[in-house]
């Protein structure tokens, strides 16, 4: 009993399979040849001319095409597929039909002058690794920033903080900065035997030699006395007043910006043009210069120039 | 080289794109008209341009040349647009509705085949929704003429080259929509273009249903100009670098089993490690020897 039912089951399963495949099977005398790399199928079967003439030409051609396309698709579906970004894609093999090239294959180029030189010297191409933030340097930078914030001083620029790998330029810059951070701006620092003297460094103030040009000295002393003697004020009141107004404007707009900045940046933009306000102040002061400030401000101003 | 060395990077890239390469670009086609053309021919050229877009150029002006006699102007155009395929359409009393398909190698004509249009339905005649531009078509060549006749074989190669599009490593399964079917029968070649619909079948592979979208041509084969065997050989030569590298030491037998050879150093058979037998281990002193003797006798009985 059981044996019969198993056989029946098997037979039924086979039938079902055949049914399923019925829709995609095509009967052909000769199997088709395929070139899946190019998505081409070659059908070498003889075409029945009588059938072609009996049926309507288009219908015959269409059914022939349908059968051949079905076989081609069956063949394509046999190849491995993979999923690429939510799309199922079939991996095609290399094309098999030999097709002529467009241009002849490239000729090997003669090596360039550099390539020859490199070969001669045995220089190999070194791949430059991408710059990555060095952890040691990062820690150091953060530590210095914290100190600066605590003591309200400025952090030295990039390159002056110690890092693990420092290039030649970084080191050179650090050395120069260190040298010139002395009271005499690096003018009297000891130099290495072959090191050249630094140009454009040193103190920016020049003093006349103590015993030198006597006539020059005499002239300078007399000029000084003349200036002290004259009644005209050495201060250009106009200029002084303008400067003061500019500074006031700048302070005002800076204060406004800060206020605006704390509330909302967008609002602050309109009033926050510190530099613009300063510029406006320059033009304005011309008219106001003659007015009241002359007395008081003149007295307060001679120190600033 | 007729032009000076490129001065900008962009120019250099442009010229490198057109220079001979290991893996070549998609072949560009130039579609042009002859001295006299008919409505059929102009419409046919437009339709084939639509099939071949974007790797094709359609010239509007007429070119008074005869490709079978003089190919210099073709070669000049091919150099200008870097095209290695051409389609020349013309019409005269002797050869009405004539299309010449051809290809070039190294900017010289390799081969060309003249086809006459006997019946033609354009894309606009056949009302249906068309495939998107640039779909890679499936090509089918039916009829034993494509296998037996020399000229048909050449035509097969030419048409494959013309319509196949870019060579890709993988294709979206749902994107296999376009089918071009060529049938060689009774001296005529029928070209039909269908849109394939993938229907559900019981299993993974879909059932195909076709819907004609056009254009459809009934061609008859006229003149041909094939290259010499030597030229074909040179044109088909692939550079060595493209051949897949053969892995040494691996061989396959007829069943497909993979074989390889392992090379070992010379082994000292005396020191070869076999199953460990505790009794056979070297013991120290005469007592050990007695023990060994006792144990070995035990072992022999066990084995039995």
XYZ file of C-alpha atoms in Angstrom:
609
model
C 0.000 0.000 0.000
C 2.640 2.430 1.137
C 4.913 1.494 -1.751
C 2.191 2.242 -4.312
C 1.467 5.643 -2.858
C 5.186 6.537 -2.904
C 5.372 5.658 -6.578
C 2.275 7.677 -7.255
C 3.714 10.581 -5.367
C 6.918 10.451 -7.360
C 5.020 10.249 -10.619
C 2.876 13.174 -9.624
C 5.939 15.199 -8.624
C 7.483 14.532 -12.017
C 4.323 15.564 -13.743
C 4.161 18.771 -11.768
C 7.771 19.588 -12.663
C 7.049 18.972 -16.327
C 4.010 21.219 -16.116
C 6.045 23.969 -14.560
C 8.726 23.751 -17.170
C 6.232 23.505 -20.008
C 5.890 27.222 -20.291
C 9.590 27.731 -20.804
C 10.636 24.673 -22.771
C 11.099 24.953 -26.500
C 11.528 22.055 -28.871
C 14.227 22.493 -31.457
C 15.977 20.093 -33.777
C 19.403 21.542 -33.230
C 20.396 23.258 -30.034
C 21.178 26.919 -30.319
C 24.656 28.304 -29.891
C 25.050 31.122 -27.434
C 27.447 33.955 -26.788
C 26.114 35.227 -23.496
C 28.880 37.814 -23.134
C 27.311 39.627 -26.080
C 23.734 38.429 -25.420
C 23.650 36.696 -28.821
C 22.031 33.426 -29.869
C 22.644 31.608 -33.119
C 19.865 29.372 -34.421
C 21.166 27.104 -37.143
C 17.980 25.140 -37.682
C 16.579 25.021 -41.153
C 13.507 27.139 -41.512
C 10.459 25.443 -42.982
C 9.681 27.550 -46.025
C 6.279 25.997 -46.545
C 5.231 26.893 -43.036
C 6.571 30.364 -43.580
C 4.424 30.797 -46.668
C 1.293 29.267 -45.165
C 1.255 31.360 -42.052
C 1.229 35.092 -42.061
C 4.817 36.195 -42.393
C 4.819 38.369 -39.299
C 3.228 35.724 -37.099
C 5.723 33.121 -38.221
C 8.639 35.414 -37.585
C 7.243 36.473 -34.232
C 6.757 32.912 -32.988
C 10.239 31.972 -34.197
C 11.636 34.990 -32.397
C 9.719 34.162 -29.244
C 11.068 30.623 -29.169
C 14.623 31.702 -29.776
C 14.430 34.492 -27.205
C 13.013 32.032 -24.668
C 15.976 29.746 -25.200
C 18.392 32.655 -24.923
C 16.759 33.828 -21.701
C 16.855 30.295 -20.302
C 20.547 30.234 -20.985
C 21.109 33.665 -19.414
C 19.202 32.653 -16.286
C 21.557 29.714 -15.827
C 24.379 32.115 -14.986
C 25.141 33.291 -11.418
C 23.275 36.301 -10.161
C 23.984 38.734 -7.388
C 22.207 41.563 -5.699
C 23.648 45.034 -6.211
C 21.824 47.823 -4.384
C 18.334 46.322 -4.453
C 18.706 45.191 -8.044
C 19.262 41.632 -9.183
C 22.045 41.474 -11.695
C 23.383 38.535 -13.680
C 27.126 38.194 -14.120
C 27.957 37.759 -17.771
C 30.913 35.719 -18.993
C 33.481 36.984 -21.468
C 32.218 37.400 -25.046
C 33.155 34.432 -27.240
C 32.532 35.648 -30.794
C 35.737 37.036 -32.237
C 35.065 40.562 -33.412
C 37.634 42.803 -35.049
C 39.192 45.572 -33.017
C 38.700 49.223 -33.711
C 42.372 50.151 -33.700
C 45.544 48.093 -33.574
C 46.763 47.159 -30.069
C 48.809 49.891 -28.371
C 52.542 49.884 -28.892
C 54.653 50.006 -25.723
C 55.733 53.579 -25.125
C 59.424 54.362 -24.857
C 60.318 55.131 -21.215
C 60.401 58.793 -20.331
C 63.553 60.561 -19.198
C 62.507 60.309 -15.581
C 61.650 56.619 -15.883
C 65.076 55.922 -17.323
C 66.780 57.922 -14.602
C 64.793 56.166 -11.917
C 65.700 52.775 -13.328
C 69.344 53.780 -13.449
C 69.347 54.968 -9.860
C 67.137 52.190 -8.592
C 64.444 54.574 -7.357
C 61.146 52.931 -6.620
C 57.827 54.645 -6.560
C 56.821 55.301 -2.959
C 53.171 55.580 -2.251
C 52.345 58.563 -0.098
C 50.087 57.532 2.734
C 47.151 59.783 3.358
C 47.653 62.190 6.230
C 45.955 61.006 9.352
C 45.558 62.959 12.546
C 48.335 61.869 14.829
C 46.981 61.015 18.259
C 49.997 62.385 20.131
C 49.764 65.698 18.368
C 46.024 65.870 18.872
C 46.385 65.340 22.607
C 49.107 67.929 22.782
C 47.047 70.481 20.890
C 44.024 69.946 23.104
C 46.133 70.222 26.247
C 47.648 73.502 25.127
C 44.230 74.833 24.188
C 42.926 74.062 27.643
C 45.871 75.818 29.239
C 45.349 78.802 26.974
C 41.715 78.970 27.850
C 42.503 78.766 31.534
C 45.158 81.430 31.422
C 43.535 83.497 28.684
C 46.544 83.504 26.409
C 46.785 82.484 22.813
C 47.769 79.019 21.611
C 50.826 78.899 19.359
C 50.018 78.140 15.752
C 50.024 74.761 14.075
C 53.492 73.403 13.705
C 54.828 74.906 16.885
C 53.052 72.367 19.067
C 55.172 69.252 19.347
C 53.993 66.436 17.099
C 55.376 62.984 16.475
C 56.403 63.508 12.863
C 57.681 66.958 12.017
C 58.756 67.875 8.538
C 61.786 69.930 7.727
C 59.746 73.066 7.128
C 57.877 72.692 10.426
C 61.094 72.328 12.367
C 62.669 75.265 10.593
C 59.680 77.442 11.384
C 59.690 76.381 15.024
C 63.374 77.186 15.304
C 62.903 80.613 13.778
C 60.015 81.457 16.054
C 61.934 80.309 19.107
C 64.973 82.332 18.102
C 63.106 85.547 17.588
C 61.104 85.323 20.807
C 63.780 87.055 22.833
C 63.970 90.588 24.083
C 66.243 91.607 21.243
C 64.093 89.782 18.679
C 66.784 87.236 17.943
C 69.548 89.652 17.059
C 72.082 88.366 19.564
C 71.249 84.666 19.489
C 74.124 82.280 18.933
C 74.231 80.679 15.543
C 75.499 77.310 14.375
C 78.869 77.409 12.527
C 77.467 77.348 9.015
C 74.089 78.925 9.665
C 73.417 82.120 7.770
C 72.402 85.305 9.518
C 68.641 85.760 9.653
C 67.430 88.568 7.465
C 64.455 90.765 8.383
C 64.767 89.835 12.013
C 66.300 91.755 14.790
C 65.065 94.837 16.445
C 63.076 97.209 14.377
C 64.339 100.291 16.101
C 67.599 101.810 15.099
C 69.707 103.960 17.380
C 72.319 106.388 16.202
C 75.895 105.555 17.258
C 76.989 107.443 20.396
C 80.036 109.108 18.871
C 79.601 109.646 15.202
C 78.370 112.401 13.026
C 78.639 115.560 15.222
C 76.983 117.929 12.732
C 74.068 115.544 12.353
C 73.612 115.345 16.065
C 73.748 119.134 16.381
C 71.123 119.530 13.661
C 68.793 117.047 15.290
C 69.048 118.701 18.694
C 68.312 122.152 17.215
C 65.266 120.806 15.326
C 63.942 119.336 18.524
C 64.244 122.673 20.300
C 62.459 124.426 17.454
C 59.540 122.013 17.737
C 59.326 122.529 21.478
C 59.357 126.273 20.966
C 56.606 126.592 18.360
C 53.136 127.548 19.470
C 51.373 125.423 16.937
C 50.150 122.143 18.389
C 52.018 119.162 17.040
C 48.867 117.229 17.127
C 46.690 117.163 14.050
C 43.364 117.672 15.770
C 41.363 116.519 12.777
C 43.192 113.279 12.513
C 43.011 112.628 16.225
C 39.293 113.251 16.345
C 38.622 111.016 13.384
C 40.609 108.245 14.928
C 38.728 108.540 18.177
C 35.363 108.453 16.455
C 36.355 105.420 14.467
C 37.354 103.622 17.619
C 34.114 104.534 19.329
C 32.077 103.276 16.427
C 34.006 100.081 16.360
C 33.454 99.482 20.038
C 29.757 100.205 19.651
C 29.250 97.793 16.807
C 31.338 95.135 18.536
C 29.146 95.434 21.597
C 25.991 95.283 19.468
C 27.326 92.249 17.643
C 28.046 90.490 20.865
C 24.581 91.184 22.121
C 23.010 90.166 18.863
C 25.204 87.108 18.702
C 24.021 85.904 22.061
C 20.345 86.263 21.109
C 20.441 85.058 17.541
C 23.057 85.226 14.887
C 20.719 86.235 12.077
C 19.572 89.403 13.749
C 23.113 90.270 14.571
C 24.204 90.289 10.948
C 22.509 93.520 10.178
C 23.917 95.457 13.030
C 27.059 93.454 13.234
C 28.975 95.111 10.472
C 31.738 96.314 12.702
C 34.089 97.043 9.887
C 31.424 98.674 7.784
C 30.416 100.926 10.642
C 34.014 101.882 11.141
C 34.293 102.792 7.507
C 31.268 105.015 7.715
C 32.699 106.726 10.733
C 35.727 107.801 8.759
C 33.709 109.784 6.313
C 31.448 111.317 8.891
C 34.099 112.725 11.115
C 35.164 115.380 8.690
C 32.203 117.560 9.583
C 32.225 116.919 13.259
C 35.903 117.506 13.741
C 35.658 121.220 14.341
C 33.151 120.969 17.179
C 33.411 120.540 20.904
C 35.931 117.732 21.270
C 38.904 119.894 20.460
C 39.673 121.064 23.966
C 39.234 118.010 26.093
C 40.242 115.395 23.607
C 43.270 117.290 22.488
C 44.594 117.165 26.023
C 43.891 113.514 26.401
C 45.322 112.478 23.079
C 49.003 113.405 22.753
C 50.191 110.056 24.060
C 48.479 108.101 21.246
C 49.701 108.708 17.805
C 50.923 63.124 -35.425
C 49.265 65.941 -37.313
C 48.470 67.998 -34.241
C 50.785 69.531 -31.661
C 51.233 68.018 -28.210
C 48.257 68.826 -25.995
C 48.743 71.824 -23.734
C 45.918 71.224 -21.251
C 45.065 68.182 -19.158
C 41.616 68.090 -20.693
C 43.041 67.906 -24.200
C 45.419 65.179 -23.098
C 42.548 63.145 -21.630
C 40.561 63.603 -24.837
C 43.424 62.352 -26.981
C 44.172 59.450 -24.647
C 40.546 58.393 -24.918
C 40.912 58.164 -28.677
C 44.330 56.510 -28.671
C 44.666 52.738 -29.179
C 43.911 50.960 -25.896
C 43.987 47.444 -24.469
C 40.238 47.308 -23.841
C 38.587 49.513 -26.396
C 35.691 51.928 -26.172
C 32.239 51.204 -27.558
C 32.332 51.430 -31.330
C 30.815 54.670 -32.558
C 28.707 54.662 -35.717
C 28.384 57.484 -38.249
C 25.110 57.522 -40.123
C 25.115 59.563 -43.311
C 23.206 60.166 -46.512
C 24.421 59.904 -50.085
C 23.855 62.197 -53.065
C 20.204 61.245 -53.453
C 17.936 59.793 -50.786
C 14.310 58.777 -50.536
C 11.863 59.213 -47.688
C 12.267 55.551 -46.815
C 16.020 55.830 -46.557
C 16.034 58.989 -44.445
C 13.452 57.547 -42.070
C 15.355 54.262 -41.881
C 18.563 56.105 -41.018
C 16.779 58.025 -38.294
C 15.343 54.837 -36.797
C 18.662 53.049 -36.751
C 20.208 56.129 -35.164
C 17.576 55.873 -32.454
C 18.546 52.246 -31.866
C 22.237 53.041 -31.746
C 22.071 56.142 -29.556
C 24.132 57.462 -27.812
C 27.125 55.921 -29.554
C 26.190 57.208 -33.003
C 26.255 60.424 -34.994
C 23.648 61.278 -37.596
C 24.771 63.656 -40.304
C 22.121 65.874 -41.815
C 23.860 66.940 -44.996
C 24.212 64.816 -48.089
C 27.639 63.499 -49.013
C 28.280 62.971 -52.688
C 30.487 59.879 -52.414
C 30.277 56.267 -53.407
C 31.692 54.082 -50.655
C 32.291 51.141 -52.949
C 34.450 53.222 -55.239
C 36.103 55.783 -53.036
C 36.379 55.517 -49.282
C 38.560 58.549 -48.524
C 35.747 60.774 -47.323
C 34.472 57.989 -45.063
C 37.917 57.604 -43.559
C 38.193 61.343 -43.013
C 34.881 61.442 -41.160
C 35.854 58.456 -39.085
C 39.028 60.199 -37.942
C 37.053 63.316 -37.042
C 34.443 61.579 -34.926
C 36.476 58.539 -33.840
C 33.899 56.170 -35.351
C 34.689 52.702 -36.571
C 31.218 51.789 -37.860
C 29.272 53.520 -40.598
C 25.865 53.355 -42.245
C 25.506 55.024 -45.599
C 22.049 55.437 -47.090
C 21.326 56.304 -50.718
C 18.690 55.939 -53.411
C 18.950 55.728 -57.178
C 17.174 53.947 -59.945
C 19.619 51.075 -60.124
C 19.754 50.536 -56.369
C 16.631 51.878 -54.690
C 16.573 52.331 -50.924
C 20.135 51.270 -50.392
C 21.874 50.911 -47.036
C 25.571 50.178 -46.732
C 26.706 48.855 -43.337
C 30.451 48.938 -42.844
C 33.275 49.041 -40.368
C 36.779 50.406 -40.271
C 40.001 49.205 -38.765
C 42.670 51.773 -37.986
C 40.622 54.335 -39.930
C 40.671 52.270 -43.121
C 37.681 50.400 -44.481
C 37.664 46.792 -43.304
C 34.460 45.492 -44.815
C 31.085 46.737 -46.015
C 27.847 45.112 -47.036
C 25.109 46.674 -49.136
C 21.505 45.878 -48.227
C 18.439 46.957 -50.140
C 15.229 47.750 -48.264
C 12.282 45.973 -49.826
C 9.774 46.561 -47.094
C 10.028 48.886 -44.165
C 7.939 49.788 -41.135
C 9.310 52.661 -39.135
C 9.256 53.223 -35.380
C 6.436 55.699 -35.777
C 4.353 53.313 -37.912
C 4.236 50.698 -35.183
C 2.314 52.105 -32.267
C 3.605 50.738 -29.008
C 5.649 51.819 -26.020
C 9.321 51.729 -26.883
C 12.359 50.558 -24.953
C 14.486 53.163 -23.223
C 17.471 54.490 -25.115
C 20.724 52.690 -24.511
C 19.314 49.297 -23.488
C 21.670 46.516 -24.423
C 19.736 44.409 -26.936
C 19.627 40.641 -27.194
C 20.495 39.514 -30.706
C 19.258 36.377 -32.438
C 20.391 35.146 -35.845
C 18.160 32.450 -37.336
C 18.564 30.477 -40.530
C 21.309 28.173 -41.730
C 22.547 30.702 -44.286
C 24.201 32.545 -41.429
C 26.296 29.469 -40.889
C 26.987 28.284 -44.428
C 27.348 31.350 -46.627
C 30.501 33.428 -46.362
C 28.807 36.729 -47.000
C 26.100 35.952 -44.466
C 28.724 35.049 -41.914
C 30.376 38.394 -42.463
C 27.003 40.116 -42.225
C 26.361 38.323 -38.942
C 29.639 39.572 -37.526
C 28.989 43.091 -38.786
C 25.478 43.268 -37.365
C 26.649 41.925 -34.002
C 29.383 44.544 -33.917
C 26.956 47.261 -34.907
C 24.148 46.593 -32.478
C 25.706 44.944 -29.475
C 26.450 48.102 -27.499
C 28.993 48.356 -24.689
C 30.493 45.148 -23.313
C 29.501 44.924 -19.663
C 30.404 42.441 -16.932
C 26.834 42.178 -15.652
C 23.335 43.038 -16.760
C 20.211 43.851 -14.788
C 17.812 40.971 -15.250
C 14.771 43.187 -15.506
C 16.542 45.341 -18.088
C 16.657 42.638 -20.766
C 13.870 44.243 -22.732
C 15.058 44.645 -26.267
C 15.419 41.825 -28.815
C 16.680 42.181 -32.395
C 15.883 39.146 -34.499
C 17.515 38.527 -37.888
C 16.190 35.725 -40.117
C 17.963 34.660 -43.300
C 15.532 32.970 -45.653
C 15.366 32.587 -49.437
C 18.073 35.155 -50.084
C 16.336 37.747 -47.944
C 17.113 38.940 -44.446
C 14.259 39.889 -42.174
C 15.077 42.182 -39.286
C 12.508 42.548 -36.544
C 12.758 44.405 -33.280
C 10.706 43.314 -30.269
C 10.198 44.282 -26.693
C 10.432 41.230 -24.459
C 8.027 40.883 -21.575
C 9.107 38.611 -18.747
C 6.068 36.756 -17.524
C 5.722 34.524 -14.521
C 6.280 30.895 -15.177
C 6.229 28.158 -12.569
C 9.946 28.413 -12.005
C 12.735 30.937 -11.684
C 13.231 31.464 -15.403
C 10.461 33.661 -16.806
C 8.322 32.983 -19.847
C 8.955 35.334 -22.720
C 6.256 37.175 -24.583
C 7.190 39.483 -27.439
C 5.643 42.720 -28.570
C 6.824 44.279 -31.798
C 8.081 47.809 -31.416
C 9.852 48.276 -34.729
C 11.563 49.225 -36.904
C 11.141 46.233 -39.143
C 13.092 45.695 -42.368
C 13.011 43.214 -45.208
C 16.509 43.381 -46.667
C 18.011 41.837 -49.753
C 21.732 41.327 -49.979
C 23.414 43.355 -52.738
C 27.123 44.013 -53.127
C 29.750 43.210 -50.534
C 33.306 44.287 -49.985
C 35.171 41.996 -47.621
C 38.738 42.409 -46.489
C 41.522 39.982 -47.259
C 42.155 37.189 -44.798
C 45.391 38.842 -43.679
C 43.634 42.054 -42.830
C 40.993 40.158 -40.904
C 43.690 38.354 -39.008
C 45.438 41.593 -38.075
C 42.173 43.179 -37.067
C 41.214 40.273 -34.837
C 44.579 40.106 -33.090
C 44.102 40.668 -29.373
C 46.983 42.066 -27.328
C 48.701 39.500 -25.136
C 48.030 41.427 -21.979
C 44.326 40.697 -22.301
C 44.738 36.940 -22.126
C 43.810 35.625 -18.666
C 46.907 34.690 -16.690
C 47.305 30.940 -16.519
C 47.924 29.683 -13.041
C 50.802 27.250 -13.103
C 50.618 23.848 -11.491
C 46.827 23.594 -11.813
C 45.264 21.193 -14.286
C 41.793 19.894 -14.890
C 40.858 16.399 -15.985
C 37.933 15.447 -18.217
C 35.476 15.335 -15.330
C 36.331 18.830 -14.280
C 38.229 17.836 -11.133
C 40.931 20.306 -10.275
C 44.380 18.864 -9.817
C 47.509 20.397 -8.430
C 50.961 19.142 -7.470
C 52.393 19.539 -4.010
C 56.139 19.574 -3.761
C 57.571 18.206 -0.480
C 61.104 18.136 0.828
C 62.900 14.832 1.287
C 61.620 13.060 4.409
C 63.713 11.058 6.853
C 61.704 7.858 7.036
C 63.348 6.854 10.287
C 62.052 9.948 12.029
C 58.632 9.761 10.418
C 55.874 10.233 12.961
C 53.441 7.349 12.980
C 50.930 6.384 15.655
C 52.316 6.863 19.103
C 52.751 3.674 21.058
C 53.703 4.397 24.606
C 55.314 1.033 25.017
C 57.716 1.629 22.190
C 59.078 4.796 23.720
C 62.712 4.580 24.772
C 63.047 4.053 28.565
C 66.197 4.591 30.634
C 68.111 1.756 32.423
C 67.866 -2.077 32.528
C 64.604 -2.049 34.480
C 63.195 -0.141 31.620
C 64.251 -2.876 29.198
C 62.379 -5.492 31.240
C 59.309 -3.306 31.370
C 59.510 -2.784 27.655
C 59.692 -6.511 27.021
C 56.725 -7.124 29.296
C 54.688 -4.409 27.707
C 55.417 -5.372 24.145
C 54.239 -8.916 24.843
C 51.075 -7.442 26.284
C 50.588 -5.319 23.183
C 50.958 -8.267 20.857
C 48.227 -10.147 22.682
C 45.957 -7.112 22.439
C 46.432 -6.830 18.731
C 45.399 -10.423 18.261
